[in-house]
PDB file of C-alpha atoms in Angstrom:
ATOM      1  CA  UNK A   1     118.273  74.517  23.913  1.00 75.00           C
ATOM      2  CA  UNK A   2     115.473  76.915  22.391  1.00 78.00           C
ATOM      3  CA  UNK A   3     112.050  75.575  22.990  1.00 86.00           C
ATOM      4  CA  UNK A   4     108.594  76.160  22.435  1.00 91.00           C
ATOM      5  CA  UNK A   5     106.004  73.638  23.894  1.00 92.00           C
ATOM      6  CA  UNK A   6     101.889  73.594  23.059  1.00 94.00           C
ATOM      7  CA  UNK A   7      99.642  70.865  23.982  1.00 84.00           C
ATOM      8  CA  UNK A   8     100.084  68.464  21.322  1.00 77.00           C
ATOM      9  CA  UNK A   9      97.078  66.580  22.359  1.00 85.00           C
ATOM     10  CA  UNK A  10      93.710  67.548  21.378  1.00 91.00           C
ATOM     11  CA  UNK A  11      91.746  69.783  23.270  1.00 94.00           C
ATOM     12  CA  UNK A  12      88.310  68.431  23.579  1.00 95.00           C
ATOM     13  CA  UNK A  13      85.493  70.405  25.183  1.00 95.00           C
ATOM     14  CA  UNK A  14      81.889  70.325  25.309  1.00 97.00           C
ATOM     15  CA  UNK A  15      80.107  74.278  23.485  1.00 97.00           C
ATOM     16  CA  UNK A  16      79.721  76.384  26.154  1.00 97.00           C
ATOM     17  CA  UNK A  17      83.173  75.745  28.265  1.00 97.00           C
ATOM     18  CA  UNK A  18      86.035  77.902  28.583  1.00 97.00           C
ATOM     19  CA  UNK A  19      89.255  76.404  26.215  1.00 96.00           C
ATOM     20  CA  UNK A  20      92.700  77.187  27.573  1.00 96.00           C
ATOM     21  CA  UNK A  21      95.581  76.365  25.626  1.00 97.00           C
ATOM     22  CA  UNK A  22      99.035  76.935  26.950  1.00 96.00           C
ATOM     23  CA  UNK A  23     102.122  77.782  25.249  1.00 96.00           C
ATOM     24  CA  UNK A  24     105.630  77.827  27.048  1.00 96.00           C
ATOM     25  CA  UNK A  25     109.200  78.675  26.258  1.00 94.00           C
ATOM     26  CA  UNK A  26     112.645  78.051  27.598  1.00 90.00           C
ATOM     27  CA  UNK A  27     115.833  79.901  26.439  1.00 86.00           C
ATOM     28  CA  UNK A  28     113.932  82.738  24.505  1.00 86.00           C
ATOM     29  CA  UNK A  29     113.131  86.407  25.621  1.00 85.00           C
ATOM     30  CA  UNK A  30     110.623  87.308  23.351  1.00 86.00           C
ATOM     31  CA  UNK A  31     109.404  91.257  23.250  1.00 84.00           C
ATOM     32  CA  UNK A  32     105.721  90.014  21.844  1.00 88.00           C
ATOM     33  CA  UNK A  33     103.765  86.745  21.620  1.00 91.00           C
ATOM     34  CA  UNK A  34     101.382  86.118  18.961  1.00 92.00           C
ATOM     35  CA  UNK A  35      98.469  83.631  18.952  1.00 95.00           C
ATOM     36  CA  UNK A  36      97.081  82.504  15.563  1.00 95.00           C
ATOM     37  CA  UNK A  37      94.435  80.252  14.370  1.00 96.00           C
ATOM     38  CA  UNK A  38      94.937  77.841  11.685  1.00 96.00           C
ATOM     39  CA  UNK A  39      92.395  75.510   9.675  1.00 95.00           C
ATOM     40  CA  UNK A  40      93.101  72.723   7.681  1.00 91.00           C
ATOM     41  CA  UNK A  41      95.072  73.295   4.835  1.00 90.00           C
ATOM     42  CA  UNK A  42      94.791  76.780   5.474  1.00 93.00           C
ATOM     43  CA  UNK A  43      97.664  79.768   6.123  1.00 93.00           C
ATOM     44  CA  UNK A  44      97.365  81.335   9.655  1.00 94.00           C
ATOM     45  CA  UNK A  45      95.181  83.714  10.544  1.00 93.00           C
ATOM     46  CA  UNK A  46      96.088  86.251  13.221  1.00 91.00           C
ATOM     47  CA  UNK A  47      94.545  86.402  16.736  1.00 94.00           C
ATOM     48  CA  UNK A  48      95.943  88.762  19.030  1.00 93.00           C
ATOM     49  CA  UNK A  49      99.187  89.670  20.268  1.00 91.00           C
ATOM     50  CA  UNK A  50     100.615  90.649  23.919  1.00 92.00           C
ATOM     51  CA  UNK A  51     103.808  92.622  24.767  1.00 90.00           C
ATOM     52  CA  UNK A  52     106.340  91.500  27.006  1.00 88.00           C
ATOM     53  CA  UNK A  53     105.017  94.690  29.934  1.00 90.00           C
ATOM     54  CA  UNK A  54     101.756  93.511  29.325  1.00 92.00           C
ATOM     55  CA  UNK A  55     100.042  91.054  31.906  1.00 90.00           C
ATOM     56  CA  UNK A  56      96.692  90.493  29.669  1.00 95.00           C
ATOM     57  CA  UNK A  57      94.864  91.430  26.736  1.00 95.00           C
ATOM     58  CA  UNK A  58      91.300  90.538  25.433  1.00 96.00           C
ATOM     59  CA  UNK A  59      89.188  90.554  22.286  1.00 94.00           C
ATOM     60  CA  UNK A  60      86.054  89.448  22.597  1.00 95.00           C
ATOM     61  CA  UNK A  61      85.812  85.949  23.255  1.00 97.00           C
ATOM     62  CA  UNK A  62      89.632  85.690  23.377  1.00 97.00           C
ATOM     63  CA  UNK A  63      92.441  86.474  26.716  1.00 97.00           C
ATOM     64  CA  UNK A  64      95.628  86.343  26.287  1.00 97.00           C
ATOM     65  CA  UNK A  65      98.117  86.334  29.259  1.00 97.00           C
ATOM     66  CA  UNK A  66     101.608  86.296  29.215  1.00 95.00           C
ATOM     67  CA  UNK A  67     104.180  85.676  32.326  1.00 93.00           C
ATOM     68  CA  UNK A  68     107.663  86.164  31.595  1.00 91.00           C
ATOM     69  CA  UNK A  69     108.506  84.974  34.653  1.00 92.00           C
ATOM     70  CA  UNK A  70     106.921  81.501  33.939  1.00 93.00           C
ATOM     71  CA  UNK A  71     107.602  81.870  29.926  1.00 93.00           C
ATOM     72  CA  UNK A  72     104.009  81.019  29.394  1.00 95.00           C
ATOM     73  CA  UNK A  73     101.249  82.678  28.002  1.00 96.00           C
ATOM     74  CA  UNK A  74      97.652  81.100  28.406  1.00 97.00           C
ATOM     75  CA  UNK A  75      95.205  81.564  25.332  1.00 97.00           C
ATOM     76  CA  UNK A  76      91.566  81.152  26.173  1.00 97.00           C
ATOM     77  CA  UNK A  77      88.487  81.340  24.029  1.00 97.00           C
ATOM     78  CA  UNK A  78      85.468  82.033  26.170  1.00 97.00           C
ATOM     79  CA  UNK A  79      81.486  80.435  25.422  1.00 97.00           C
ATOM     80  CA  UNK A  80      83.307  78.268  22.828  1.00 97.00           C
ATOM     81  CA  UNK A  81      81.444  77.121  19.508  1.00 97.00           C
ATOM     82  CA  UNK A  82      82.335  74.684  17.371  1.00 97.00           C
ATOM     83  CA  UNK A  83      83.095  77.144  14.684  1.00 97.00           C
ATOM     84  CA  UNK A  84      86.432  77.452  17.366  1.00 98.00           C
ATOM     85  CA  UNK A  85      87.288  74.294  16.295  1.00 97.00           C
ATOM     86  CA  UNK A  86      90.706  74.670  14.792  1.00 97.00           C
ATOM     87  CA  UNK A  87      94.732  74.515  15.489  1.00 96.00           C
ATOM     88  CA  UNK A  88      96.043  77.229  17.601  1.00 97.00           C
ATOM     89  CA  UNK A  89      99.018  78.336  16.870  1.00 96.00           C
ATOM     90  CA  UNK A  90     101.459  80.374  19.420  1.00 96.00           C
ATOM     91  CA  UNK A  91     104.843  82.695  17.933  1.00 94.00           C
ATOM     92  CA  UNK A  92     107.199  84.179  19.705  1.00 92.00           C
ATOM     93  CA  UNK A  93     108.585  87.686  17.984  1.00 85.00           C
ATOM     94  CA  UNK A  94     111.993  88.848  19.245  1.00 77.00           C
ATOM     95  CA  UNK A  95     110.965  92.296  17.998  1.00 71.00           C
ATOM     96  CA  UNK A  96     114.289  93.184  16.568  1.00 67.00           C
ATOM     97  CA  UNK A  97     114.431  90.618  13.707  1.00 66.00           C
ATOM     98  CA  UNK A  98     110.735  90.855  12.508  1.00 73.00           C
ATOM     99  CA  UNK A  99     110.816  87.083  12.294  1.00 82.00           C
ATOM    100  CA  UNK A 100     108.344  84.964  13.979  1.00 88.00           C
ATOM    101  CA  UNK A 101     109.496  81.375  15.404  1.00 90.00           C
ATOM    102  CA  UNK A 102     106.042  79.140  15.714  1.00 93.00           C
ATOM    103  CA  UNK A 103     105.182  76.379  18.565  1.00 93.00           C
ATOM    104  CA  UNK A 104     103.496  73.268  16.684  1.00 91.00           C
ATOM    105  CA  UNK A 105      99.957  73.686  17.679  1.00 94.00           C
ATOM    106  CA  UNK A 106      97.453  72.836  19.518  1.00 95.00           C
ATOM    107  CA  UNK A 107      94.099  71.173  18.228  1.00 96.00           C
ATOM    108  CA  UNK A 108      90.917  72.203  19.645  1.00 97.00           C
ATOM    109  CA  UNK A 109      87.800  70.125  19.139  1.00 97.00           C
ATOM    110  CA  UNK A 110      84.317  71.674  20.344  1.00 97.00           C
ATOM    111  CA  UNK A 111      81.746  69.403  20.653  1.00 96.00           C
ATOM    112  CA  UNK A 112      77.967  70.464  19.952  1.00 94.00           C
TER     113      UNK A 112
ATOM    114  CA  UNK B   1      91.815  94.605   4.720  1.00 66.00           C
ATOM    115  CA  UNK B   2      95.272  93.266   5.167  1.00 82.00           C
ATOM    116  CA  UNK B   3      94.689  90.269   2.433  1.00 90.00           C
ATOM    117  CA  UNK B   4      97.278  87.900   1.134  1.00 94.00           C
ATOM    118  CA  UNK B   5      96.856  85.728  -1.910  1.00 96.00           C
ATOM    119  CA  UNK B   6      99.270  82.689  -3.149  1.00 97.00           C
ATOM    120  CA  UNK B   7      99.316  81.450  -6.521  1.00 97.00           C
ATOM    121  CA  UNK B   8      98.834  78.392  -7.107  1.00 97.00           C
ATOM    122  CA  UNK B   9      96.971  76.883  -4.189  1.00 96.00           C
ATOM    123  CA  UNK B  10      98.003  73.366  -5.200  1.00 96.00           C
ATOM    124  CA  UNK B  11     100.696  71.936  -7.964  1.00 97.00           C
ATOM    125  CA  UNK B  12     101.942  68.915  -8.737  1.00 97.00           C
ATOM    126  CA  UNK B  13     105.121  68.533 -10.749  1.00 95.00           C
ATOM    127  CA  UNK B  14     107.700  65.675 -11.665  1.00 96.00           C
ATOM    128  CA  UNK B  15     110.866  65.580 -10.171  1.00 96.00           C
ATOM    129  CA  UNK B  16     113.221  67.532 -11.127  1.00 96.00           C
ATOM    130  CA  UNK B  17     111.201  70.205 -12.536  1.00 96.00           C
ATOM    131  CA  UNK B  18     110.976  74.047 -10.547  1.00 97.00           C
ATOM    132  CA  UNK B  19     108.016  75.468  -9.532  1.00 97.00           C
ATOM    133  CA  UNK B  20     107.493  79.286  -8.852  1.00 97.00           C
ATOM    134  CA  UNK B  21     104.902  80.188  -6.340  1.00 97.00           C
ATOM    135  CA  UNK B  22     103.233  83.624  -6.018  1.00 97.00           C
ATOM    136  CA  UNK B  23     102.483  85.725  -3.088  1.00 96.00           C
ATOM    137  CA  UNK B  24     100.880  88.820  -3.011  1.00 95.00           C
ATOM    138  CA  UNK B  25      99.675  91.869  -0.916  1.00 92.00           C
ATOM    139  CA  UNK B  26      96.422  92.707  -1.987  1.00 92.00           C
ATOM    140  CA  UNK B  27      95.680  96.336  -0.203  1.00 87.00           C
ATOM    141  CA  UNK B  28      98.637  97.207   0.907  1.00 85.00           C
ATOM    142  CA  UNK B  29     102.661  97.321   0.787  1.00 87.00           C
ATOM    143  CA  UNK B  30     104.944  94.475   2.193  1.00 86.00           C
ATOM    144  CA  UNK B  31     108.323  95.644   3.099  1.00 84.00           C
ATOM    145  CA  UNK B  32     108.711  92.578   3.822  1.00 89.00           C
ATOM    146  CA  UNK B  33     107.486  89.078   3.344  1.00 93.00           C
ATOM    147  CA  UNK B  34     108.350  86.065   4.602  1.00 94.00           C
ATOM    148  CA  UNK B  35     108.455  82.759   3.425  1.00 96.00           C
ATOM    149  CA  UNK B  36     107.311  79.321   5.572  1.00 96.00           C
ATOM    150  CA  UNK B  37     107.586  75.324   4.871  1.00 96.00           C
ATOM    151  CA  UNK B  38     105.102  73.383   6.760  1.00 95.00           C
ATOM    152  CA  UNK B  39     105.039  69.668   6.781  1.00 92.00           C
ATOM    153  CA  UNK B  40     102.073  67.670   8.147  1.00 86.00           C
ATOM    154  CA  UNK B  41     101.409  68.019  12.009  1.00 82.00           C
ATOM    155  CA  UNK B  42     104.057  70.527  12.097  1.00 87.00           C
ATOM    156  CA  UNK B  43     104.787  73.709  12.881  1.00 89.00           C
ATOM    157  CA  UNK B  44     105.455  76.548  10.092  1.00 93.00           C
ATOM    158  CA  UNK B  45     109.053  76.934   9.991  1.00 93.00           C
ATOM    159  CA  UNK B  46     110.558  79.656   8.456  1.00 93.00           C
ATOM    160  CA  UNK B  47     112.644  79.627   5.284  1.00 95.00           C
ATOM    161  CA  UNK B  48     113.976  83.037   4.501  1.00 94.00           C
ATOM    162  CA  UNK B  49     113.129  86.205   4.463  1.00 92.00           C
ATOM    163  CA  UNK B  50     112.861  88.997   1.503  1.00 90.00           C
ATOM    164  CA  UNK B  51     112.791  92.580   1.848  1.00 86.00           C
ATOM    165  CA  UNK B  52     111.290  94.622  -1.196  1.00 81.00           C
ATOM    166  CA  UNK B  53     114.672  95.309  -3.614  1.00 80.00           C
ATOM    167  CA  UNK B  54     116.999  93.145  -1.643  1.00 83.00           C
ATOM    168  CA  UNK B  55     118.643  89.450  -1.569  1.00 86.00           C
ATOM    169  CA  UNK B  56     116.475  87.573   1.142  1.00 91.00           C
ATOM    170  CA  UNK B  57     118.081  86.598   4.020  1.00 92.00           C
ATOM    171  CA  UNK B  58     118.068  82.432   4.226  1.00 95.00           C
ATOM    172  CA  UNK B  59     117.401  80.102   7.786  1.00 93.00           C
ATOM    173  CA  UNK B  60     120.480  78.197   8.552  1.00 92.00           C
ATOM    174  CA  UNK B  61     119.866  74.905   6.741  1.00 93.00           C
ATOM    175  CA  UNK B  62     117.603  76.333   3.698  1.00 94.00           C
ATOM    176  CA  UNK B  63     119.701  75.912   0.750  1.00 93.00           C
ATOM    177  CA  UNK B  64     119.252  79.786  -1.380  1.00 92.00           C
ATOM    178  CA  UNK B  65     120.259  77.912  -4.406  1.00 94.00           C
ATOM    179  CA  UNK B  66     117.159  75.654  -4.442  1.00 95.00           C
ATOM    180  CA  UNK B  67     114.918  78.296  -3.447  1.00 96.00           C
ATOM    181  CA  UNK B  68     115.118  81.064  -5.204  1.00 95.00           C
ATOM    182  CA  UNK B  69     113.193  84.091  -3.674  1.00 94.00           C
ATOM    183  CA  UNK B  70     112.458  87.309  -5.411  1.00 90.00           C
ATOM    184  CA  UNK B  71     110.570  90.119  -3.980  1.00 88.00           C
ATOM    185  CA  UNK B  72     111.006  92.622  -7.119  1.00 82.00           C
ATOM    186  CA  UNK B  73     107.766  94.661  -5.424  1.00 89.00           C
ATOM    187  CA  UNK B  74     106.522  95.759  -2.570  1.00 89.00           C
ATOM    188  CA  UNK B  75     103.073  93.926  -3.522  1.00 92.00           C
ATOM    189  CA  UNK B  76     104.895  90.572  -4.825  1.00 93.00           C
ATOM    190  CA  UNK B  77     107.197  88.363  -4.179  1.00 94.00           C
ATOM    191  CA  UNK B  78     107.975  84.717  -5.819  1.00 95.00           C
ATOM    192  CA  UNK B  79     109.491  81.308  -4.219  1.00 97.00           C
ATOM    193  CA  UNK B  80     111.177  79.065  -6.923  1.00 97.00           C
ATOM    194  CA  UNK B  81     111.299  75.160  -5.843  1.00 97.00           C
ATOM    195  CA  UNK B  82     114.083  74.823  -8.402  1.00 96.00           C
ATOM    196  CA  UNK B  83     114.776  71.137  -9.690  1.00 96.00           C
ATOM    197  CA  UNK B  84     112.257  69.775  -6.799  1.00 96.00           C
ATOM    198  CA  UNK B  85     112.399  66.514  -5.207  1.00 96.00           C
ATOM    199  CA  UNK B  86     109.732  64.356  -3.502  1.00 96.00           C
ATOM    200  CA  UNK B  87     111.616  65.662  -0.514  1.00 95.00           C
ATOM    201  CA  UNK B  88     110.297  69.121  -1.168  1.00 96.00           C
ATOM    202  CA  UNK B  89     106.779  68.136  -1.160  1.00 96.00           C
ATOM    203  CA  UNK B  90     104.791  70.604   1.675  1.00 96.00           C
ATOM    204  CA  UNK B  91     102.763  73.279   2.731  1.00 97.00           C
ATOM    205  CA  UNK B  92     104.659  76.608   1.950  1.00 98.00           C
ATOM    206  CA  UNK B  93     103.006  79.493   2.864  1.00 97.00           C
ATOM    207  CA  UNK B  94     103.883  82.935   2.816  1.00 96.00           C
ATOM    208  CA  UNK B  95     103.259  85.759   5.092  1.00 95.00           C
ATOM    209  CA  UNK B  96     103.555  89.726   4.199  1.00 92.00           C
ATOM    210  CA  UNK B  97     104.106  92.999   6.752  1.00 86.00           C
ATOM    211  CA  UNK B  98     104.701  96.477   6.109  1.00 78.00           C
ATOM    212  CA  UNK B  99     106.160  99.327   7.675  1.00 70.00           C
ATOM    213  CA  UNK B 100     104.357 102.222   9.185  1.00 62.00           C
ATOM    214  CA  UNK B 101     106.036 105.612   9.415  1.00 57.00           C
ATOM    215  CA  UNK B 102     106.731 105.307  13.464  1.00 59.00           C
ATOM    216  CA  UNK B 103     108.206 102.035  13.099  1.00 60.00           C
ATOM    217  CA  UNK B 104     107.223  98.228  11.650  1.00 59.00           C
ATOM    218  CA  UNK B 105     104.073  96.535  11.858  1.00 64.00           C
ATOM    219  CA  UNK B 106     103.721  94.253  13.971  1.00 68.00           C
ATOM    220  CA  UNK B 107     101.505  91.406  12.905  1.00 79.00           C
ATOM    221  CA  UNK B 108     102.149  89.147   9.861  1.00 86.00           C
ATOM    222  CA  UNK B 109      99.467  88.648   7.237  1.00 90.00           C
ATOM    223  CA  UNK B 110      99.449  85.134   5.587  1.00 94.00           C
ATOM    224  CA  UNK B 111      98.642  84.101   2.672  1.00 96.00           C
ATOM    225  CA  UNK B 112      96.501  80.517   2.288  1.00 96.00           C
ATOM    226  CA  UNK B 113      99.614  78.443   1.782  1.00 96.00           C
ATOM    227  CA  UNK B 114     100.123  76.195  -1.125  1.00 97.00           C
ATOM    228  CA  UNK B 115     100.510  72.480  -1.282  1.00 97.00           C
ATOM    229  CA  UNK B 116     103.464  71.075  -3.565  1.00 97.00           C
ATOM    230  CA  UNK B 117     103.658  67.348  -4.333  1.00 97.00           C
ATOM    231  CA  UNK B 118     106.723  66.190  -6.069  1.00 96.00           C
ATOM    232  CA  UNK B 119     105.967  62.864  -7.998  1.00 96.00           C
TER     233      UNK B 119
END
């Protein structure tokens, strides 16, 4: 069956620390993979996204990687803050179809 | 740039009444938009999708009948919850992408969602 797994545990780090979230995927062959942030009862709000012939991308704070041999891509938010605290949110985009097809989330909690 | 309202951000109706919820493209045309359901602790999952001047195109299991989708623009397009049901109560939020001239976009813009609660 189609998959995709995220953390649904809580991330919990200390300001400062590198958060890595993790998002995997079984029976899909996605040509891009999207990570989005969410707050509470908010809509999405995009991150960054990574192509299937691309190993890495950054923004700022932010790497992305993406192994399509594994079907993972690791999200991590560098120097954290607590203004990071949110859900992260990972979609896989089959390219052709336009539609996006969401893991549930993983909550990250930066302590001060 | 790239900003998506909804309209309302919260309603509460009786049951058996239909809602209509609004989502638009502020500063710039959606080809397409796409409509999401998300229940609590869940992930969004998608309902249908509309494309500007066509019928939307319906998830297996989404019944078209109960939600009626109209995307009569390329700046708006409507959900109906039509005769709702506690059932129906969630998070739907939409999201909105356009097409440039080589080819689609490829990120989604949301919109902040809005919360339905069928008594």
């Amino acid at each position: 069956s189609q998959k995709i797994e995220q953390n649904s545990e809580a991330l919990n780090i200390q300001e400062g620390k590198t958060a890595t979230l993790t998002c995997n995927y079984t029976n899909y062959s996605p040509a891009y993979l999207q990570w989005y942030r969410q707050d509470p009862g908010r809509g999405p709000v995009f991150l960054l996204l990574i192509r299937e012939n691309e190993k890495e991308k950054r923004k700022e704070r932010l790497k992305v990687t993406f192994d399509t041999t594994l079907k993972q891509s690791l999200f991590h938010i560098t120097a954290s803050q607590p203004a990071d605290s949110a859900t992260y949110l990972c979609a896989l985009d089959m390219g052709s179809s336009y539609k996006l097809i969401f893991g549930s989330g993983t909550r990250l909690l930066v302590r001060p | 740039g790239a900003v998506v309202s909804q309209h309302p951000s919260w309603v509460i109706c009786k049951s058996g009444t239909s809602v209509k919820i609004e989502c638009r493209s502020l500063d710039f045309q959606a080809t397409t938009m796409f409509w999401y359901r998300q229940f609590p602790k869940q992930s969004l999952m998608l309902m249908a999708t509309s494309n500007e001047g066509s019928k939307a195109t319906y998830e297996q299991g989404v019944e078209k009948d109960k939600f009626l989708i109209n995307h009569a623009s390329l700046t708006l397009s409507t959900l109906t919850v039509t005769s709702a049901h506690p059932e129906d109560s969630s998070f739907y939020i939409c999201s909105a992408q356009t097409e440039w001239s080589q080819g689609r976009a490829e990120t989604q813009y949301f919109g902040p969602g809005t919360r339905l609660l069928v008594l």
